[in-house]
Short mmCIF file of C-alpha atoms and ligand atoms in Angstrom, two decimals:
data_model
loop_
_atom_site.label_atom_id
_atom_site.label_comp_id
_atom_site.label_asym_id
_atom_site.label_seq_id
_atom_site.Cartn_x
_atom_site.Cartn_y
_atom_site.Cartn_z
CA MET A 1 0.00 -0.05 -0.24
CA ALA A 2 1.38 3.39 -1.19
CA LYS A 3 2.18 5.56 1.88
CA GLU A 4 -0.64 8.53 0.64
CA GLU A 5 -2.94 5.89 0.28
CA GLN A 6 -2.64 4.25 3.63
CA ASP A 7 -2.61 7.51 5.12
CA LEU A 8 -6.12 8.47 4.01
CA LEU A 9 -7.50 5.73 6.13
CA GLU A 10 -5.44 5.70 8.70
CA LYS A 11 -7.02 9.97 8.84
CA VAL A 12 -10.84 8.76 7.78
CA VAL A 13 -10.29 6.44 10.92
CA SER A 14 -9.24 9.07 13.07
CA LEU A 15 -11.72 11.31 12.21
CA CYS A 16 -14.71 9.18 11.89
CA LYS A 17 -13.66 8.05 16.15
CA ARG A 18 -12.51 11.46 16.48
CA ARG A 19 -16.17 13.37 15.08
CA GLY A 20 -18.48 10.47 16.37
CA PHE A 21 -18.94 8.85 12.83
CA VAL A 22 -17.58 5.31 14.50
CA PHE A 23 -15.83 4.09 16.91
CA PRO A 24 -14.39 0.54 18.04
CA GLY A 25 -16.72 -1.90 19.55
CA SER A 26 -16.52 -2.53 23.11
CA GLU A 27 -13.86 -0.50 23.34
CA ILE A 28 -13.77 0.00 27.19
CA TYR A 29 -13.16 -3.40 27.51
CA GLY A 30 -9.69 -2.87 25.16
CA GLY A 31 -12.25 -3.80 22.44
CA LEU A 32 -13.19 -6.57 20.02
CA ALA A 33 -11.01 -7.25 16.75
CA ASN A 34 -12.91 -6.55 14.02
CA SER A 35 -16.18 -4.75 15.62
CA TRP A 36 -16.95 -1.37 15.12
CA ASP A 37 -20.09 0.65 16.22
CA TYR A 38 -21.46 4.07 14.19
CA GLY A 39 -21.89 6.32 16.58
CA PRO A 40 -23.95 9.96 16.18
CA LEU A 41 -22.60 11.36 12.77
CA GLY A 42 -22.24 8.10 11.36
CA VAL A 43 -25.60 6.44 12.78
CA GLU A 44 -26.66 9.89 10.54
CA LEU A 45 -24.88 9.42 7.66
CA LYS A 46 -26.13 5.79 7.37
CA ASN A 47 -29.68 6.06 7.72
CA ASN A 48 -29.31 9.33 4.81
CA ILE A 49 -27.98 6.11 3.22
CA GLN A 50 -30.55 3.95 3.83
CA GLN A 51 -33.74 6.03 3.18
CA LEU A 52 -31.97 7.22 0.05
CA TRP A 53 -31.51 3.72 -1.18
CA TRP A 54 -35.14 2.83 0.12
CA LYS A 55 -36.33 5.68 -2.09
CA LYS A 56 -34.92 5.60 -4.74
CA PHE A 57 -35.22 1.40 -5.00
CA VAL A 58 -38.71 1.21 -3.40
CA GLN A 59 -40.71 3.78 -2.72
CA SER A 60 -40.31 6.27 -6.88
CA ARG A 61 -41.24 3.17 -8.27
CA ASP A 62 -44.39 1.22 -9.02
CA ASP A 63 -42.25 -2.35 -9.51
CA MET A 64 -40.61 -2.52 -6.12
CA VAL A 65 -41.77 -3.94 -2.89
CA GLY A 66 -39.91 -4.29 0.81
CA ILE A 67 -39.99 -6.45 3.30
CA ASP A 68 -38.29 -6.67 7.10
CA ALA A 69 -37.56 -10.50 7.80
CA ALA A 70 -36.01 -11.56 10.59
CA VAL A 71 -32.04 -12.90 11.49
CA ILE A 72 -33.20 -16.07 12.21
CA MET A 73 -34.79 -18.67 9.99
CA SER A 74 -35.26 -21.73 9.99
CA PRO A 75 -32.56 -23.87 9.05
CA LYS A 76 -34.23 -25.37 6.35
CA VAL A 77 -33.40 -22.44 4.39
CA TRP A 78 -30.42 -22.79 4.84
CA GLU A 79 -30.34 -26.72 3.26
CA ALA A 80 -32.53 -25.95 0.69
CA SER A 81 -30.45 -22.19 -0.43
CA GLU A 82 -27.17 -25.22 -0.36
CA HIS A 83 -26.08 -22.21 2.35
CA ILE A 84 -24.88 -24.94 4.93
CA LYS A 85 -23.13 -27.18 1.19
CA SER A 86 -21.57 -24.11 -0.93
CA PHE A 87 -21.16 -20.99 1.16
CA THR A 88 -17.60 -21.70 1.73
CA ASP A 89 -13.87 -19.41 1.20
CA PRO A 90 -10.81 -21.34 0.63
CA LEU A 91 -9.05 -21.63 3.94
CA VAL A 92 -5.77 -22.50 4.90
CA GLU A 93 -2.92 -22.06 7.52
CA CYS A 94 0.73 -21.18 7.50
CA LYS A 95 3.01 -24.39 8.42
CA LYS A 96 5.60 -22.75 10.57
CA CYS A 97 2.89 -19.80 12.15
CA HIS A 98 -0.53 -21.76 12.41
CA GLN A 99 -2.04 -18.68 11.05
CA ARG A 100 -5.31 -18.66 8.67
CA PHE A 101 -5.81 -17.31 5.74
CA ARG A 102 -8.19 -16.99 2.76
CA GLU A 103 -6.52 -18.78 0.08
CA ASP A 104 -7.86 -16.50 -2.62
CA GLN A 105 -6.42 -13.28 -0.39
CA ILE A 106 -2.61 -14.24 -0.19
CA GLY A 107 0.11 -14.47 -2.59
CA LYS A 108 2.73 -17.20 -2.27
CA ASP A 109 4.90 -16.06 1.16
CA CYS A 110 2.28 -15.93 4.40
CA PRO A 111 1.16 -12.29 4.75
CA SER A 112 2.24 -12.80 8.50
CA CYS A 113 5.79 -14.27 8.84
CA GLY A 114 6.98 -15.31 5.32
CA ASN A 115 6.87 -18.81 5.30
CA LYS A 116 6.50 -19.78 1.36
CA GLU A 117 4.68 -23.68 2.51
CA PHE A 118 0.80 -23.84 3.78
CA SER A 119 -1.93 -26.66 4.56
CA GLU A 120 -4.03 -28.43 1.53
CA ALA A 121 -6.51 -25.62 1.21
CA LYS A 122 -10.21 -26.95 2.94
CA GLN A 123 -13.40 -25.29 2.37
CA PHE A 124 -14.54 -23.27 5.46
CA ASN A 125 -18.38 -22.67 5.86
CA LEU A 126 -19.78 -18.56 7.01
CA MET A 127 -22.35 -19.82 8.56
CA PHE A 128 -22.72 -18.92 12.41
CA PRO A 129 -24.72 -21.89 14.61
CA VAL A 130 -27.19 -20.07 16.69
CA HIS A 131 -28.82 -23.17 19.28
CA LEU A 132 -32.80 -22.11 19.61
CA GLY A 133 -33.83 -22.86 22.89
CA SER A 134 -33.32 -22.81 26.80
CA THR A 135 -31.26 -26.37 27.01
CA GLU A 136 -28.10 -28.06 25.64
CA ASP A 137 -29.62 -31.12 24.24
CA SER A 138 -33.19 -29.90 23.37
CA GLY A 139 -33.90 -27.33 20.99
CA VAL A 140 -32.46 -26.55 17.09
CA THR A 141 -29.62 -24.68 15.68
CA SER A 142 -30.40 -22.76 13.23
CA TYR A 143 -27.71 -19.86 11.55
CA LEU A 144 -27.39 -15.72 11.87
CA ARG A 145 -28.52 -15.70 8.16
CA GLY A 146 -25.50 -15.47 6.02
CA GLU A 147 -27.45 -13.03 2.90
CA ILE A 148 -30.63 -11.64 3.48
CA ALA A 149 -31.84 -12.18 -0.09
CA GLN A 150 -33.33 -15.69 1.28
CA ALA A 151 -36.06 -13.95 3.28
CA MET A 152 -37.09 -12.43 -0.39
CA PHE A 153 -37.05 -15.97 -1.70
CA VAL A 154 -38.94 -17.71 1.51
CA ASN A 155 -41.75 -14.29 0.98
CA PHE A 156 -42.11 -14.57 -2.57
CA LYS A 157 -45.60 -16.95 -1.53
CA ASN A 158 -46.85 -14.17 0.30
CA ILE A 159 -45.86 -11.44 -1.79
CA LEU A 160 -48.21 -13.06 -4.81
CA ASP A 161 -50.79 -13.23 -2.23
CA SER A 162 -51.18 -9.73 -0.03
CA THR A 163 -50.02 -7.32 -3.10
CA ARG A 164 -50.57 -7.32 -6.82
CA VAL A 165 -47.34 -6.90 -8.37
CA ARG A 166 -47.13 -8.13 -11.72
CA VAL A 167 -44.19 -10.08 -13.28
CA PRO A 168 -41.07 -7.97 -13.52
CA PHE A 169 -41.08 -7.06 -10.29
CA GLY A 170 -38.98 -6.82 -7.36
CA ILE A 171 -39.18 -7.39 -3.41
CA ALA A 172 -36.07 -5.45 -1.45
CA SER A 173 -34.64 -5.59 1.98
CA GLN A 174 -32.51 -3.98 3.64
CA GLY A 175 -30.44 -5.52 7.39
CA LYS A 176 -28.03 -7.23 9.40
CA ALA A 177 -25.92 -10.55 7.61
CA PHE A 178 -23.93 -12.85 9.46
CA ARG A 179 -20.03 -14.18 8.26
CA ASN A 180 -17.32 -16.11 10.44
CA GLU A 181 -15.07 -14.69 8.03
CA ILE A 182 -11.46 -15.82 7.62
CA THR A 183 -10.04 -12.57 7.59
CA PRO A 184 -11.50 -9.96 9.00
CA GLY A 185 -10.36 -6.64 8.43
CA ASN A 186 -9.79 -2.96 6.94
CA PHE A 187 -11.85 -1.48 8.95
CA ILE A 188 -15.71 -1.66 8.02
CA PHE A 189 -14.99 -3.14 4.58
CA ARG A 190 -14.69 -7.32 6.05
CA THR A 191 -16.76 -7.84 9.35
CA ARG A 192 -18.51 -10.53 10.62
CA GLU A 193 -21.06 -9.13 11.25
CA PHE A 194 -22.73 -6.53 8.81
CA ASN A 195 -25.84 -4.44 6.81
CA LEU A 196 -26.76 -5.13 3.27
CA MET A 197 -29.23 -3.34 0.87
CA GLU A 198 -30.31 -5.95 -1.93
CA PHE A 199 -33.33 -6.41 -4.03
CA GLU A 200 -34.52 -9.66 -6.28
CA TYR A 201 -35.70 -8.31 -9.51
CA PHE A 202 -38.04 -11.22 -10.65
CA VAL A 203 -37.91 -11.63 -14.78
CA ARG A 204 -39.44 -13.90 -17.94
CA GLU A 205 -36.03 -16.03 -18.66
CA GLU A 206 -35.95 -14.29 -22.54
CA ASP A 207 -35.51 -11.12 -20.37
CA TRP A 208 -32.60 -12.14 -18.22
CA GLU A 209 -29.99 -10.46 -19.52
CA LYS A 210 -32.23 -6.72 -21.07
CA TRP A 211 -32.54 -6.30 -17.08
CA PHE A 212 -29.20 -7.10 -16.09
CA GLU A 213 -27.96 -4.37 -18.03
CA TYR A 214 -30.74 -1.98 -17.06
CA TRP A 215 -29.26 -2.84 -13.34
CA ARG A 216 -26.47 -2.69 -14.05
CA LYS A 217 -26.31 1.41 -15.36
CA GLU A 218 -28.78 1.96 -11.76
CA MET A 219 -25.99 0.44 -9.99
CA LEU A 220 -24.02 2.99 -11.51
CA ASN A 221 -26.13 5.59 -11.02
CA TRP A 222 -26.53 5.43 -7.63
CA LEU A 223 -23.48 5.38 -6.64
CA LYS A 224 -23.21 8.58 -8.28
CA ASP A 225 -26.15 9.32 -6.00
CA LEU A 226 -23.30 8.73 -3.04
CA GLY A 227 -20.87 10.99 -4.73
CA ILE A 228 -18.90 8.90 -5.61
CA ASP A 229 -15.83 9.33 -8.64
CA LEU A 230 -16.71 7.27 -11.04
CA LYS A 231 -13.36 6.98 -11.66
CA HIS A 232 -12.82 4.96 -9.10
CA VAL A 233 -15.01 2.30 -9.84
CA HIS A 234 -14.76 -0.38 -11.82
CA GLU A 235 -16.26 -3.08 -13.76
CA VAL A 236 -15.51 -6.70 -12.78
CA GLU A 237 -16.46 -9.91 -14.40
CA ILE A 238 -16.34 -12.60 -13.04
CA PRO A 239 -15.57 -16.46 -14.30
CA ASP A 240 -17.29 -19.47 -14.48
CA GLY A 241 -15.30 -21.74 -11.20
CA GLU A 242 -14.93 -18.03 -9.39
CA ARG A 243 -19.15 -17.23 -9.06
CA ALA A 244 -21.05 -17.71 -6.02
CA HIS A 245 -22.79 -21.14 -6.34
CA TYR A 246 -26.63 -19.44 -6.80
CA SER A 247 -24.47 -17.40 -9.68
CA LYS A 248 -24.71 -18.31 -13.76
CA ARG A 249 -23.71 -14.52 -14.18
CA THR A 250 -21.73 -12.05 -12.06
CA ILE A 251 -20.26 -8.14 -12.14
CA ASP A 252 -18.95 -6.89 -9.58
CA PHE A 253 -18.44 -3.35 -8.97
CA GLU A 254 -14.72 -3.12 -7.23
CA TYR A 255 -13.53 0.31 -5.36
CA ASP A 256 -10.20 1.89 -5.30
CA TYR A 257 -9.86 1.17 -1.88
CA PRO A 258 -6.58 3.16 -0.56
CA PHE A 259 -6.10 -0.63 0.42
CA GLY A 260 -6.26 -2.13 -2.96
CA GLN A 261 -8.75 -2.47 -5.73
CA LYS A 262 -11.89 -4.54 -3.91
CA GLU A 263 -15.41 -5.26 -4.50
CA LEU A 264 -17.99 -2.58 -3.40
CA TYR A 265 -21.20 -3.77 -4.97
CA GLY A 266 -22.57 -6.88 -6.91
CA LEU A 267 -24.55 -8.03 -9.45
CA ALA A 268 -26.08 -11.53 -9.89
CA TYR A 269 -28.64 -13.17 -12.22
CA ARG A 270 -29.33 -15.71 -10.21
CA THR A 271 -32.16 -17.54 -11.99
CA THR A 272 -34.84 -20.11 -10.77
CA PHE A 273 -32.22 -21.47 -8.28
CA ASP A 274 -33.68 -19.99 -4.88
CA LEU A 275 -37.08 -20.17 -6.17
CA ASP A 276 -36.91 -24.04 -7.82
CA ASN A 277 -35.23 -25.23 -4.23
CA HIS A 278 -37.16 -23.73 -2.52
CA MET A 279 -39.77 -25.07 -4.14
CA ARG A 280 -38.39 -28.28 -3.86
CA SER A 281 -37.53 -28.44 0.17
CA SER A 282 -40.44 -26.55 1.28
CA GLY A 283 -43.41 -28.65 -1.12
CA GLU A 284 -45.09 -24.91 -1.96
CA ASP A 285 -46.11 -23.68 -5.57
CA LEU A 286 -43.78 -20.67 -6.18
CA ASN A 287 -44.75 -20.28 -9.62
CA TYR A 288 -46.06 -17.61 -10.33
CA VAL A 289 -48.93 -17.55 -13.00
CA ASP A 290 -49.88 -14.19 -14.99
CA PRO A 291 -52.94 -12.76 -14.78
CA GLU A 292 -54.36 -11.99 -18.01
CA SER A 293 -52.20 -14.74 -19.78
CA GLY A 294 -52.92 -17.99 -17.16
CA GLU A 295 -48.94 -18.69 -17.42
CA LYS A 296 -47.89 -20.23 -15.28
CA PHE A 297 -44.20 -20.11 -14.72
CA VAL A 298 -40.83 -19.80 -11.93
CA PRO A 299 -39.47 -16.30 -12.31
CA HIS A 300 -35.82 -15.95 -13.22
CA VAL A 301 -33.78 -13.83 -10.49
CA ILE A 302 -31.53 -10.26 -11.12
CA GLU A 303 -29.70 -9.67 -7.47
CA PRO A 304 -28.40 -5.90 -7.20
CA THR A 305 -26.65 -6.16 -3.80
CA PHE A 306 -25.18 -3.31 -2.15
CA GLY A 307 -22.82 -3.53 0.93
CA ILE A 308 -24.07 0.18 3.86
CA ASP A 309 -21.12 -0.09 5.71
CA ARG A 310 -18.74 -0.17 1.93
CA SER A 311 -21.15 1.82 1.22
CA VAL A 312 -20.52 4.33 4.40
CA LEU A 313 -16.88 4.07 3.99
CA VAL A 314 -16.96 4.84 0.48
CA ALA A 315 -18.52 7.73 0.85
CA LEU A 316 -16.04 9.02 3.77
CA LEU A 317 -12.95 8.11 1.13
CA ASP A 318 -14.32 10.21 -1.62
CA ALA A 319 -15.35 12.90 0.08
CA TYR A 320 -12.67 13.66 2.28
CA HIS A 321 -10.42 16.59 1.41
CA GLU A 322 -7.70 18.40 2.75
CA GLU A 323 -7.51 22.34 1.74
CA GLY A 324 -4.16 24.35 1.47
CA ASP A 325 -1.12 24.35 3.10
CA PRO A 326 -0.19 25.06 6.41
CA ALA A 327 3.58 24.92 6.25
CA LYS A 328 2.65 27.89 3.66
CA ASP A 329 -0.10 29.88 4.97
CA GLY A 330 -1.30 28.74 7.92
CA ALA A 331 -4.66 27.77 6.49
CA SER A 332 -5.69 24.49 6.34
CA ARG A 333 -8.52 22.82 6.57
CA ILE A 334 -10.19 19.34 6.44
CA VAL A 335 -13.88 18.84 4.24
CA LEU A 336 -16.41 15.63 3.67
CA LYS A 337 -17.21 16.86 0.78
CA LEU A 338 -20.62 14.87 1.35
CA PRO A 339 -23.13 15.47 -1.28
CA PHE A 340 -25.90 17.12 1.09
CA LYS A 341 -28.27 14.06 1.10
CA LEU A 342 -25.88 12.40 2.79
CA ALA A 343 -24.97 15.24 5.53
CA PRO A 344 -25.33 13.72 8.47
CA TYR A 345 -26.35 17.93 9.65
CA LYS A 346 -28.31 19.73 6.92
CA VAL A 347 -26.95 23.51 8.10
CA ALA A 348 -24.96 25.04 11.37
CA VAL A 349 -26.31 27.75 12.81
CA PHE A 350 -24.21 30.02 15.22
CA PRO A 351 -24.78 33.37 16.80
CA LEU A 352 -21.69 35.66 15.85
CA LEU A 353 -20.89 36.34 19.59
CA LYS A 354 -22.25 34.15 22.28
CA ASN A 355 -22.12 36.81 24.97
CA LYS A 356 -24.85 39.05 22.99
CA PRO A 357 -27.85 38.21 24.42
CA GLU A 358 -29.78 39.59 21.82
CA LEU A 359 -27.34 38.05 18.91
CA VAL A 360 -27.95 34.62 21.08
CA LYS A 361 -32.50 34.83 21.39
CA LYS A 362 -32.09 35.76 17.38
CA ALA A 363 -30.24 32.59 16.81
CA GLN A 364 -31.68 29.77 19.12
CA GLU A 365 -35.32 31.26 16.97
CA ILE A 366 -34.22 30.47 13.35
CA TYR A 367 -31.90 27.17 14.28
CA LYS A 368 -35.63 26.11 16.23
CA ASN A 369 -37.67 26.79 12.84
CA LEU A 370 -34.60 25.27 11.12
CA LYS A 371 -34.53 22.17 13.21
CA GLN A 372 -38.09 20.96 12.44
CA ASP A 373 -37.60 20.40 9.42
CA PHE A 374 -33.70 19.48 8.80
CA ASN A 375 -30.84 18.36 10.60
CA ALA A 376 -30.32 21.53 11.79
CA VAL A 377 -26.72 21.75 14.30
CA TRP A 378 -26.37 24.71 16.84
CA ASP A 379 -22.74 25.53 17.53
CA ASP A 380 -22.08 28.97 19.44
CA ARG A 381 -18.20 27.65 21.01
CA GLY A 382 -14.78 29.66 20.21
CA ASN A 383 -14.53 31.97 16.93
CA ILE A 384 -16.74 31.78 14.07
CA GLY A 385 -12.94 30.21 11.38
CA LYS A 386 -12.64 27.49 14.07
CA ARG A 387 -16.71 26.86 13.96
CA TYR A 388 -16.23 26.39 10.41
CA TYR A 389 -13.17 24.35 10.51
CA ALA A 390 -15.18 22.20 12.61
CA GLN A 391 -18.44 21.76 10.21
CA ASP A 392 -16.07 21.19 7.46
CA GLU A 393 -15.19 17.93 8.61
CA ILE A 394 -18.20 16.29 9.81
CA GLY A 395 -19.91 17.61 6.09
CA THR A 396 -22.09 20.87 7.26
CA PRO A 397 -23.03 22.17 3.93
CA TYR A 398 -24.07 24.89 4.56
CA CYS A 399 -23.17 27.23 7.87
CA VAL A 400 -25.73 30.45 9.28
CA THR A 401 -24.46 33.32 11.17
CA VAL A 402 -26.81 35.58 13.29
CA ASP A 403 -24.43 39.26 13.41
CA PHE A 404 -26.30 42.95 14.25
CA ASP A 405 -27.44 43.32 10.80
CA THR A 406 -29.67 40.22 11.32
CA LEU A 407 -31.36 42.42 14.32
CA GLU A 408 -32.23 45.52 11.65
CA ASN A 409 -32.55 43.84 8.78
CA ASP A 410 -34.42 40.11 9.54
CA THR A 411 -31.34 38.49 6.94
CA VAL A 412 -28.01 36.30 8.52
CA THR A 413 -25.03 35.10 6.09
CA ILE A 414 -25.57 31.81 5.02
CA ARG A 415 -22.00 29.38 3.74
CA ASP A 416 -21.11 27.40 1.58
CA ARG A 417 -18.53 24.50 2.74
CA ASP A 418 -17.23 23.48 -0.63
CA THR A 419 -16.79 27.35 -1.73
CA ALA A 420 -16.17 28.72 1.59
CA LYS A 421 -18.14 31.54 0.11
CA GLN A 422 -20.42 33.68 1.80
CA GLU A 423 -23.36 35.87 0.85
CA ARG A 424 -26.13 37.09 3.10
CA ILE A 425 -30.07 35.91 2.25
CA GLY A 426 -33.69 36.20 4.70
CA ILE A 427 -34.26 34.58 6.99
CA LYS A 428 -37.52 33.98 5.64
CA ASP A 429 -35.53 32.56 2.64
CA LEU A 430 -33.92 29.86 4.95
CA PRO A 431 -35.57 26.45 4.95
CA SER A 432 -37.38 26.95 1.11
CA PHE A 433 -32.63 27.31 0.12
CA LEU A 434 -32.20 24.19 1.82
CA ARG A 435 -34.62 22.40 0.47
CA ASP A 436 -33.59 23.01 -3.09
CA LYS A 437 -31.05 20.70 -2.04
CA LEU A 438 -32.88 17.77 -1.39
CA SER A 439 -34.60 17.42 -4.61
N1 LIG B 501 -27.74 -11.74 -1.48
C1 LIG B 501 -25.95 -11.82 -2.31
C2 LIG B 501 -25.07 -11.20 -1.41
O1 LIG B 501 -24.70 -11.66 -0.54
P1 LIG B 501 -21.81 -11.32 -1.39
O2 LIG B 501 -21.04 -10.52 -2.68
O3 LIG B 501 -21.72 -11.92 -0.35
O4 LIG B 501 -23.68 -11.07 -2.10
C3 LIG B 501 -23.10 -8.70 -0.34
O5 LIG B 501 -22.17 -9.54 -0.51
C4 LIG B 501 -22.63 -7.34 -0.50
O6 LIG B 501 -22.22 -7.30 1.21
C5 LIG B 501 -20.84 -7.54 -1.07
O7 LIG B 501 -21.17 -7.14 -2.35
C6 LIG B 501 -20.40 -6.38 0.46
O8 LIG B 501 -20.80 -4.96 -0.36
C7 LIG B 501 -21.09 -6.40 1.12
N2 LIG B 501 -20.07 -7.27 2.35
C8 LIG B 501 -20.17 -9.41 1.56
N3 LIG B 501 -19.49 -9.62 2.94
C9 LIG B 501 -19.18 -7.95 3.43
C10 LIG B 501 -19.12 -8.12 4.88
N4 LIG B 501 -17.88 -9.40 6.07
N5 LIG B 501 -18.04 -6.97 5.80
C11 LIG B 501 -19.11 -6.36 5.27
N6 LIG B 501 -19.65 -6.16 3.58
C12 LIG B 501 -19.35 -7.27 3.21
#
């Protein structure tokens, strides 16, 4: 990893901790390796990403419905989906230091001790077993879900029976997934517990290529919504033998992380693999019947999948900017250039001086009013320059300052995060100014 790039990850991780985006998990107990908690700003960013996705792919479309399913499903689901048999990664052990690695993620030398001899690769299952029941010898063993997709297949009949969807249509979901990863790491890039959003899009067999192409383009459009420069994204066709067990075609969207080009999202053609398996195992009829022609068939599935934590990570990496050279002009700033819709706070409100009650009173009025419609934040610490610096660092797009002119003419200054330019604007125009940025 180049020094500069390594620095970028370190800087983002440090900013996340310092300003309350992401904290190391269980920290007061010395931490739990590869577990992370979203803090006050991180949860806003993550929720904004999830809400934007839900609005784009579910609420604003006529061909998509959502579900929110249980994390623990019947073990029969995972047998039918072949996750128990095939959801594995190849594991090798270094013969010298006995560290274990994913065979496909290392070169010829052990990343830990440099030794060149490894054990034979064996297939390591990623599913997390959970014991259900109050005693060791009663109850059943099931699994924390390894992907959220299965709930969409298992509820396929419920959706057909309770809604008016017609092929082509999709079922979408967001939520936690769990995988006993052999080598988690790189901050929130690969963890054992992570957040996913994805949909299963049901189509006629003859249309699968058309829809695969359609969703490929929509995934790129989504990345633009996240503010990602598409120069940092690469589409990689996954060859035979390397795809997940259910997929006949997969494109991975890979991103230039500071630790290398790696997977961000995936797009898979799952054929009728899952519905066929569940039909066979459950005995339920999972055919779709065309209401006009009466034609009966099992729909084919296109699946766009989006890791939420990786979305948060790339949004932060792409947004992170350092401007100015402290050695040259003494003025430098860190700016998170997050798109308005993703920014944790949309606007900060300050009184020019903290010790002037008339300014504080007016600024509080404006703040409380804006807070009803936007996530606004109050700041009266230090001087204005320090407040701007603090807001730039967490990506707040606008700062509103109440000064003595405000008391005369009901105008304020509004400062733009990216250009650092200020303009005067009427107090009454603030809500529409901000609302425009949301559309
Ligand atoms: N239903 C399809 C599916 O689960 P996947 O490629 O195995 O496909 C989907 O996972 C997405 O979840 C990935 O593209 C990635 O964004 C994210 N992801 C996978 N494993 C992860 C992990 N251990 N930690 C964080 N995100 C992960």
